[in-house]
Amino acid sequence: MAYAINALTNIFMNSITKKIIFLILIGGLVGLAAFYSYKNHQLAVINLSSTKKITVITTIFPLYDLARIVGGSEVEVSLLLPPGVEPHAFEPKPSDLTRINQADIFIYTNRFMEPWATDLIAGVNNSHLLVIDSSRSIKLMTDEQPDRSQSSAPLDPHVWLDFANLEIMLNNIRDGLIATDPTHTAEYQQNAAAYAQKLQALDRLYRDSLNNCANREIIYGGHYAFGYLAKRYHLTYLAAQGLAPDAEPSAHDLVQLIEQIKTQNIKYIFYEELSSPKIASTLAQ
Ligand SMILES: [Zn+2]
């Protein structure tokens, strides 16, 4: 009986021991799996954070600003054109091409704003580069200055000076960032949506402020760059030059502008911050 009990206890104990060993083994395996899963997760997190940011190169400042706002901390944005450089007739250097060859995204305004971008893009040797035409789906308008008879009206590329267009550009840049880096889709969407609200508020402020202007004429001693802004707020915009800043204004155009200034008793002439105020000064004199 004692033996039997002992045997029974042995069997019982053996069974307990087996169960315990089994449980330890299972526990160990689960723990090991959890550890590796944790390790892998850790590794994945480390990899992501040590991966270089999405590198974005833009042509002009407004695009740089949009990319920086939408991309937030996930992107490294840089300007192709140094500040103050005339963007219409820019001549890219081989080093500019090298920079784009190493980037993830290249953003330009449109082929009328940066006609040189087409050749630059064609010369790129970077299979993963995403090129964003930020004006995609924006309808370009022509130089709408009165009394300027032009055989073939050129298209006005300064689209970002209309807040509605700027919002389309913002969304084009957002979509490009999402396509390149879908991991941060929610972040890009949030950043873009928040900025769109700011643009809409600014648009309302412009509209409300300009609504009661007695004088709706803007005389500009530079090239015809603010046509979209003028059109949006029903202002009459007269510029000394056409769409391209390199063309000298004709004597005829200047005489016409001076006539306008006199008849409408205009007291202010605007000029561009980073360009020579020569034409504006001439008009003022
Ligand atoms: Zn321009």
mmCIF file of C-alpha atoms and ligand atoms in Angstrom:
data_model
loop_
_atom_site.group_PDB
_atom_site.id
_atom_site.type_symbol
_atom_site.label_atom_id
_atom_site.label_comp_id
_atom_site.label_asym_id
_atom_site.label_seq_id
_atom_site.Cartn_x
_atom_site.Cartn_y
_atom_site.Cartn_z
ATOM 1 C CA MET A 1 0.000 0.000 0.000
ATOM 2 C CA ALA A 2 2.866 2.234 1.020
ATOM 3 C CA TYR A 3 4.573 1.358 -2.175
ATOM 4 C CA ALA A 4 1.457 1.869 -4.031
ATOM 5 C CA ILE A 5 0.991 5.268 -2.420
ATOM 6 C CA ASN A 6 4.610 6.049 -3.054
ATOM 7 C CA ALA A 7 4.260 4.927 -6.603
ATOM 8 C CA LEU A 8 1.081 6.932 -6.915
ATOM 9 C CA THR A 9 2.864 9.956 -5.380
ATOM 10 C CA ASN A 10 5.726 9.369 -7.763
ATOM 11 C CA ILE A 11 3.382 9.203 -10.674
ATOM 12 C CA PHE A 12 1.524 12.224 -9.310
ATOM 13 C CA MET A 13 4.785 14.089 -8.650
ATOM 14 C CA ASN A 14 6.106 13.109 -12.026
ATOM 15 C CA SER A 15 2.986 14.443 -13.606
ATOM 16 C CA ILE A 16 3.290 17.731 -11.654
ATOM 17 C CA THR A 17 6.980 18.005 -12.515
ATOM 18 C CA LYS A 18 6.232 17.353 -16.179
ATOM 19 C CA LYS A 19 3.494 19.926 -16.084
ATOM 20 C CA ILE A 20 5.802 22.442 -14.436
ATOM 21 C CA ILE A 21 8.594 21.711 -16.915
ATOM 22 C CA PHE A 22 6.066 21.936 -19.726
ATOM 23 C CA LEU A 23 4.775 25.237 -18.385
ATOM 24 C CA ILE A 24 8.317 26.583 -17.941
ATOM 25 C CA LEU A 25 9.131 25.553 -21.509
ATOM 26 C CA ILE A 26 5.955 27.143 -22.875
ATOM 27 C CA GLY A 27 6.524 30.201 -20.718
ATOM 28 C CA GLY A 28 10.088 30.375 -21.936
ATOM 29 C CA LEU A 29 9.035 30.084 -25.550
ATOM 30 C CA VAL A 30 6.335 32.742 -25.166
ATOM 31 C CA GLY A 31 8.840 34.943 -23.364
ATOM 32 C CA LEU A 32 11.425 34.353 -26.057
ATOM 33 C CA ALA A 33 8.909 35.108 -28.780
ATOM 34 C CA ALA A 34 7.829 38.244 -26.942
ATOM 35 C CA PHE A 35 11.442 39.238 -26.468
ATOM 36 C CA TYR A 36 12.240 38.782 -30.155
ATOM 37 C CA SER A 37 9.088 40.565 -31.163
ATOM 38 C CA TYR A 38 10.074 43.370 -28.794
ATOM 39 C CA LYS A 39 13.622 43.282 -30.132
ATOM 40 C CA ASN A 40 12.392 43.432 -33.718
ATOM 41 C CA HIS A 41 10.014 46.206 -32.837
ATOM 42 C CA GLN A 42 12.840 48.068 -31.147
ATOM 43 C CA LEU A 43 15.054 47.475 -34.165
ATOM 44 C CA ALA A 44 12.305 48.696 -36.489
ATOM 45 C CA VAL A 45 11.838 51.821 -34.407
ATOM 46 C CA ILE A 46 15.572 52.438 -34.275
ATOM 47 C CA ASN A 47 15.797 51.919 -38.037
ATOM 48 C CA LEU A 48 13.027 54.385 -38.754
ATOM 49 C CA SER A 49 14.385 57.080 -36.519
ATOM 50 C CA SER A 50 17.922 56.679 -37.807
ATOM 51 C CA THR A 51 16.760 56.664 -41.454
ATOM 52 C CA LYS A 52 17.507 59.967 -43.108
ATOM 53 C CA LYS A 53 14.572 62.331 -43.491
ATOM 54 C CA ILE A 54 12.741 62.718 -46.794
ATOM 55 C CA THR A 55 14.893 65.187 -48.715
ATOM 56 C CA VAL A 56 12.932 67.771 -50.655
ATOM 57 C CA ILE A 57 14.368 70.373 -53.020
ATOM 58 C CA THR A 58 12.168 73.230 -54.173
ATOM 59 C CA THR A 59 12.836 75.983 -56.687
ATOM 60 C CA ILE A 60 11.363 79.103 -55.060
ATOM 61 C CA PHE A 61 10.558 80.168 -51.516
ATOM 62 C CA PRO A 62 6.735 79.743 -51.505
ATOM 63 C CA LEU A 63 7.196 76.057 -52.389
ATOM 64 C CA TYR A 64 9.942 75.693 -49.789
ATOM 65 C CA ASP A 65 7.564 77.120 -47.230
ATOM 66 C CA LEU A 66 4.690 74.791 -48.206
ATOM 67 C CA ALA A 67 6.915 71.686 -48.190
ATOM 68 C CA ARG A 68 8.297 72.627 -44.783
ATOM 69 C CA ILE A 69 4.831 73.170 -43.350
ATOM 70 C CA VAL A 70 3.302 69.941 -44.725
ATOM 71 C CA GLY A 71 6.401 67.812 -44.131
ATOM 72 C CA GLY A 72 7.040 69.008 -40.593
ATOM 73 C CA SER A 73 9.736 67.059 -38.803
ATOM 74 C CA GLU A 74 9.747 64.250 -41.380
ATOM 75 C CA VAL A 75 11.358 66.251 -44.167
ATOM 76 C CA GLU A 76 14.558 68.128 -44.884
ATOM 77 C CA VAL A 77 13.659 70.903 -47.306
ATOM 78 C CA SER A 78 16.151 73.049 -49.165
ATOM 79 C CA LEU A 79 15.960 75.778 -51.794
ATOM 80 C CA LEU A 80 17.530 75.303 -55.205
ATOM 81 C CA LEU A 81 17.606 79.029 -55.935
ATOM 82 C CA PRO A 82 19.465 81.217 -53.501
ATOM 83 C CA PRO A 83 17.193 83.941 -52.079
ATOM 84 C CA GLY A 84 16.947 86.964 -54.349
ATOM 85 C CA VAL A 85 17.982 85.086 -57.497
ATOM 86 C CA GLU A 86 15.676 85.766 -60.438
ATOM 87 C CA PRO A 87 13.717 82.529 -60.866
ATOM 88 C CA HIS A 88 12.397 82.866 -64.439
ATOM 89 C CA ALA A 89 15.754 82.787 -66.204
ATOM 90 C CA PHE A 90 17.768 80.808 -63.657
ATOM 91 C CA GLU A 91 20.597 78.712 -65.068
ATOM 92 C CA PRO A 92 21.144 75.533 -63.033
ATOM 93 C CA LYS A 93 24.729 74.491 -62.371
ATOM 94 C CA PRO A 94 25.979 70.876 -62.515
ATOM 95 C CA SER A 95 26.063 70.942 -58.700
ATOM 96 C CA ASP A 96 22.296 71.637 -58.702
ATOM 97 C CA LEU A 97 21.762 68.470 -60.727
ATOM 98 C CA THR A 98 23.931 66.547 -58.272
ATOM 99 C CA ARG A 99 21.747 67.754 -55.405
ATOM 100 C CA ILE A 100 18.550 66.653 -57.170
ATOM 101 C CA ASN A 101 20.141 63.290 -57.976
ATOM 102 C CA GLN A 102 20.449 62.687 -54.246
ATOM 103 C CA ALA A 103 16.986 63.961 -53.267
ATOM 104 C CA ASP A 104 13.669 62.170 -52.785
ATOM 105 C CA ILE A 105 11.384 64.923 -54.080
ATOM 106 C CA PHE A 106 11.846 67.890 -56.417
ATOM 107 C CA ILE A 107 9.125 70.558 -56.418
ATOM 108 C CA TYR A 108 8.789 73.338 -58.986
ATOM 109 C CA THR A 109 6.002 75.832 -59.666
ATOM 110 C CA ASN A 110 5.175 75.018 -63.292
ATOM 111 C CA ARG A 111 6.934 74.943 -66.661
ATOM 112 C CA PHE A 112 6.024 78.583 -67.359
ATOM 113 C CA MET A 113 7.496 79.827 -64.089
ATOM 114 C CA GLU A 114 10.705 77.795 -64.336
ATOM 115 C CA PRO A 115 11.093 76.976 -68.054
ATOM 116 C CA TRP A 116 14.604 75.721 -67.285
ATOM 117 C CA ALA A 117 13.233 72.995 -64.974
ATOM 118 C CA THR A 118 12.147 70.784 -67.888
ATOM 119 C CA ASP A 119 15.754 70.305 -69.081
ATOM 120 C CA LEU A 120 16.981 69.940 -65.529
ATOM 121 C CA ILE A 121 14.471 67.152 -64.807
ATOM 122 C CA ALA A 122 15.368 65.426 -68.091
ATOM 123 C CA GLY A 123 19.009 65.321 -66.972
ATOM 124 C CA VAL A 124 18.243 63.749 -63.603
ATOM 125 C CA ASN A 125 19.679 60.300 -62.929
ATOM 126 C CA ASN A 126 17.664 59.303 -59.890
ATOM 127 C CA SER A 127 15.098 56.531 -60.346
ATOM 128 C CA HIS A 128 13.332 57.087 -57.022
ATOM 129 C CA LEU A 129 12.971 60.877 -57.404
ATOM 130 C CA LEU A 130 9.401 62.190 -57.339
ATOM 131 C CA VAL A 131 8.939 65.388 -59.374
ATOM 132 C CA ILE A 132 5.997 67.530 -58.260
ATOM 133 C CA ASP A 133 4.517 70.117 -60.603
ATOM 134 C CA SER A 134 2.868 72.048 -57.794
ATOM 135 C CA SER A 135 0.504 73.848 -60.207
ATOM 136 C CA ARG A 136 -1.062 70.593 -61.385
ATOM 137 C CA SER A 137 -4.811 71.111 -62.031
ATOM 138 C CA ILE A 138 -4.556 74.908 -61.674
ATOM 139 C CA LYS A 139 -5.845 76.838 -64.674
ATOM 140 C CA LEU A 140 -3.241 79.425 -65.687
ATOM 141 C CA MET A 141 -4.479 82.842 -66.759
ATOM 142 C CA THR A 142 -2.930 85.235 -69.242
ATOM 143 C CA ASP A 143 -1.406 88.673 -68.661
ATOM 144 C CA GLU A 144 -4.669 90.537 -68.118
ATOM 145 C CA GLN A 145 -3.379 94.080 -68.275
ATOM 146 C CA PRO A 146 -5.648 96.312 -70.301
ATOM 147 C CA ASP A 147 -4.222 98.064 -73.387
ATOM 148 C CA ARG A 148 -1.567 95.405 -73.893
ATOM 149 C CA SER A 149 -2.241 93.920 -77.273
ATOM 150 C CA GLN A 150 -0.213 90.735 -77.544
ATOM 151 C CA SER A 151 -0.278 88.433 -80.521
ATOM 152 C CA SER A 152 0.123 85.304 -78.429
ATOM 153 C CA ALA A 153 -0.864 86.050 -74.846
ATOM 154 C CA PRO A 154 1.659 84.328 -72.561
ATOM 155 C CA LEU A 155 0.381 82.440 -69.541
ATOM 156 C CA ASP A 156 0.926 83.960 -66.120
ATOM 157 C CA PRO A 157 2.908 81.460 -64.020
ATOM 158 C CA HIS A 158 2.615 83.334 -60.660
ATOM 159 C CA VAL A 159 -0.277 81.129 -59.557
ATOM 160 C CA TRP A 160 0.557 81.027 -55.834
ATOM 161 C CA LEU A 161 -0.538 84.651 -55.392
ATOM 162 C CA ASP A 162 -4.145 83.466 -55.308
ATOM 163 C CA PHE A 163 -4.901 81.751 -51.985
ATOM 164 C CA ALA A 164 -7.219 79.228 -53.632
ATOM 165 C CA ASN A 165 -4.373 78.204 -55.945
ATOM 166 C CA LEU A 166 -1.979 78.081 -53.025
ATOM 167 C CA GLU A 167 -4.287 75.584 -51.340
ATOM 168 C CA ILE A 168 -4.255 73.376 -54.460
ATOM 169 C CA MET A 169 -0.447 73.569 -54.431
ATOM 170 C CA LEU A 170 -0.422 72.692 -50.751
ATOM 171 C CA ASN A 171 -2.492 69.585 -51.484
ATOM 172 C CA ASN A 172 -0.332 68.616 -54.482
ATOM 173 C CA ILE A 173 2.711 68.737 -52.225
ATOM 174 C CA ARG A 174 0.853 66.783 -49.508
ATOM 175 C CA ASP A 175 -0.047 64.047 -52.028
ATOM 176 C CA GLY A 176 3.558 63.858 -53.206
ATOM 177 C CA LEU A 177 4.847 63.473 -49.659
ATOM 178 C CA ILE A 178 2.277 60.746 -48.943
ATOM 179 C CA ALA A 179 3.253 58.892 -52.135
ATOM 180 C CA THR A 180 6.924 58.981 -51.140
ATOM 181 C CA ASP A 181 6.424 58.354 -47.420
ATOM 182 C CA PRO A 182 3.030 56.694 -46.749
ATOM 183 C CA THR A 183 4.063 55.887 -43.145
ATOM 184 C CA HIS A 184 3.390 59.494 -42.181
ATOM 185 C CA THR A 185 0.172 59.956 -44.162
ATOM 186 C CA ALA A 186 -1.875 61.123 -41.161
ATOM 187 C CA GLU A 187 0.732 63.691 -40.185
ATOM 188 C CA TYR A 188 0.948 65.160 -43.703
ATOM 189 C CA GLN A 189 -2.837 65.289 -43.933
ATOM 190 C CA GLN A 190 -3.135 67.049 -40.585
ATOM 191 C CA ASN A 191 -0.413 69.582 -41.368
ATOM 192 C CA ALA A 192 -1.947 70.387 -44.752
ATOM 193 C CA ALA A 193 -5.474 70.698 -43.346
ATOM 194 C CA ALA A 194 -4.306 73.026 -40.556
ATOM 195 C CA TYR A 195 -2.466 75.247 -43.018
ATOM 196 C CA ALA A 196 -5.406 75.297 -45.439
ATOM 197 C CA GLN A 197 -7.478 76.803 -42.631
ATOM 198 C CA LYS A 198 -4.886 79.531 -42.116
ATOM 199 C CA LEU A 199 -4.882 80.297 -45.831
ATOM 200 C CA GLN A 200 -8.665 80.555 -45.829
ATOM 201 C CA ALA A 201 -8.571 82.938 -42.865
ATOM 202 C CA LEU A 202 -5.959 85.060 -44.624
ATOM 203 C CA ASP A 203 -8.055 85.093 -47.771
ATOM 204 C CA ARG A 204 -11.053 86.379 -45.786
ATOM 205 C CA LEU A 205 -8.852 89.049 -44.198
ATOM 206 C CA TYR A 206 -7.656 90.225 -47.619
ATOM 207 C CA ARG A 207 -11.184 90.236 -48.969
ATOM 208 C CA ASP A 208 -12.618 92.148 -45.988
ATOM 209 C CA SER A 209 -9.746 94.650 -45.891
ATOM 210 C CA LEU A 210 -9.787 95.368 -49.604
ATOM 211 C CA ASN A 211 -13.570 95.477 -49.949
ATOM 212 C CA ASN A 212 -13.866 99.126 -49.004
ATOM 213 C CA CYS A 213 -10.886 100.524 -50.891
ATOM 214 C CA ALA A 214 -11.866 103.677 -52.735
ATOM 215 C CA ASN A 215 -8.903 103.299 -55.063
ATOM 216 C CA ARG A 216 -8.636 99.876 -56.659
ATOM 217 C CA GLU A 217 -5.658 100.542 -58.928
ATOM 218 C CA ILE A 218 -2.236 99.096 -58.187
ATOM 219 C CA ILE A 219 0.736 100.556 -60.054
ATOM 220 C CA TYR A 220 3.717 98.305 -59.980
ATOM 221 C CA GLY A 221 7.221 99.295 -61.058
ATOM 222 C CA GLY A 222 8.240 95.774 -61.950
ATOM 223 C CA HIS A 223 7.130 92.739 -63.928
ATOM 224 C CA TYR A 224 3.536 91.549 -64.082
ATOM 225 C CA ALA A 225 3.636 89.168 -61.102
ATOM 226 C CA PHE A 226 0.543 89.970 -59.050
ATOM 227 C CA GLY A 227 -2.187 89.362 -61.610
ATOM 228 C CA TYR A 228 -3.747 86.485 -59.655
ATOM 229 C CA LEU A 229 -3.933 88.492 -56.441
ATOM 230 C CA ALA A 230 -5.458 91.468 -58.264
ATOM 231 C CA LYS A 231 -8.032 89.292 -59.992
ATOM 232 C CA ARG A 232 -9.087 87.541 -56.790
ATOM 233 C CA TYR A 233 -9.808 90.829 -54.994
ATOM 234 C CA HIS A 234 -11.105 92.780 -58.002
ATOM 235 C CA LEU A 235 -8.200 95.187 -58.162
ATOM 236 C CA THR A 236 -6.847 96.777 -61.321
ATOM 237 C CA TYR A 237 -3.217 95.877 -61.593
ATOM 238 C CA LEU A 238 -0.862 97.740 -63.888
ATOM 239 C CA ALA A 239 2.779 96.782 -64.156
ATOM 240 C CA ALA A 240 5.600 98.479 -66.012
ATOM 241 C CA GLN A 241 6.789 95.186 -67.457
ATOM 242 C CA GLY A 242 5.186 92.083 -68.855
ATOM 243 C CA LEU A 243 5.378 88.600 -67.373
ATOM 244 C CA ALA A 244 9.130 88.278 -67.808
ATOM 245 C CA PRO A 245 11.255 90.522 -65.586
ATOM 246 C CA ASP A 246 14.211 90.632 -67.982
ATOM 247 C CA ALA A 247 12.346 92.538 -70.727
ATOM 248 C CA GLU A 248 12.802 96.308 -70.547
ATOM 249 C CA PRO A 249 9.503 98.180 -70.457
ATOM 250 C CA SER A 250 8.743 99.996 -73.692
ATOM 251 C CA ALA A 251 8.590 103.813 -73.700
ATOM 252 C CA HIS A 252 5.001 103.473 -74.871
ATOM 253 C CA ASP A 253 4.028 101.361 -71.846
ATOM 254 C CA LEU A 254 5.737 103.761 -69.441
ATOM 255 C CA VAL A 255 3.977 106.776 -70.962
ATOM 256 C CA GLN A 256 0.654 104.981 -70.616
ATOM 257 C CA LEU A 257 1.348 104.159 -66.970
ATOM 258 C CA ILE A 258 2.322 107.773 -66.222
ATOM 259 C CA GLU A 259 -0.956 108.906 -67.824
ATOM 260 C CA GLN A 260 -2.842 106.510 -65.538
ATOM 261 C CA ILE A 261 -0.963 107.750 -62.477
ATOM 262 C CA LYS A 262 -1.823 111.363 -63.330
ATOM 263 C CA THR A 263 -5.466 110.931 -64.249
ATOM 264 C CA GLN A 264 -6.236 108.737 -61.246
ATOM 265 C CA ASN A 265 -4.138 110.757 -58.840
ATOM 266 C CA ILE A 266 -2.185 107.698 -57.714
ATOM 267 C CA LYS A 267 0.342 108.437 -54.984
ATOM 268 C CA TYR A 268 2.126 105.133 -54.467
ATOM 269 C CA ILE A 269 4.171 102.918 -56.728
ATOM 270 C CA PHE A 270 5.113 99.440 -55.563
ATOM 271 C CA TYR A 271 8.332 97.642 -56.409
ATOM 272 C CA GLU A 272 9.856 94.278 -55.586
ATOM 273 C CA GLU A 273 11.899 94.001 -52.420
ATOM 274 C CA LEU A 274 14.843 92.163 -53.952
ATOM 275 C CA SER A 275 14.952 93.770 -57.382
ATOM 276 C CA SER A 276 16.143 97.172 -58.546
ATOM 277 C CA PRO A 277 13.631 99.981 -57.955
ATOM 278 C CA LYS A 278 14.901 101.732 -61.133
ATOM 279 C CA ILE A 279 11.611 101.578 -63.058
ATOM 280 C CA ALA A 280 9.548 102.496 -60.000
ATOM 281 C CA SER A 281 11.816 105.522 -59.376
ATOM 282 C CA THR A 282 11.563 106.597 -63.004
ATOM 283 C CA LEU A 283 7.766 106.424 -62.822
ATOM 284 C CA ALA A 284 7.705 108.306 -59.516
ATOM 285 C CA GLN A 285 9.857 111.113 -60.918
HETATM 286 ZN ZN ZN B 1 7.854 86.569 -61.935
#
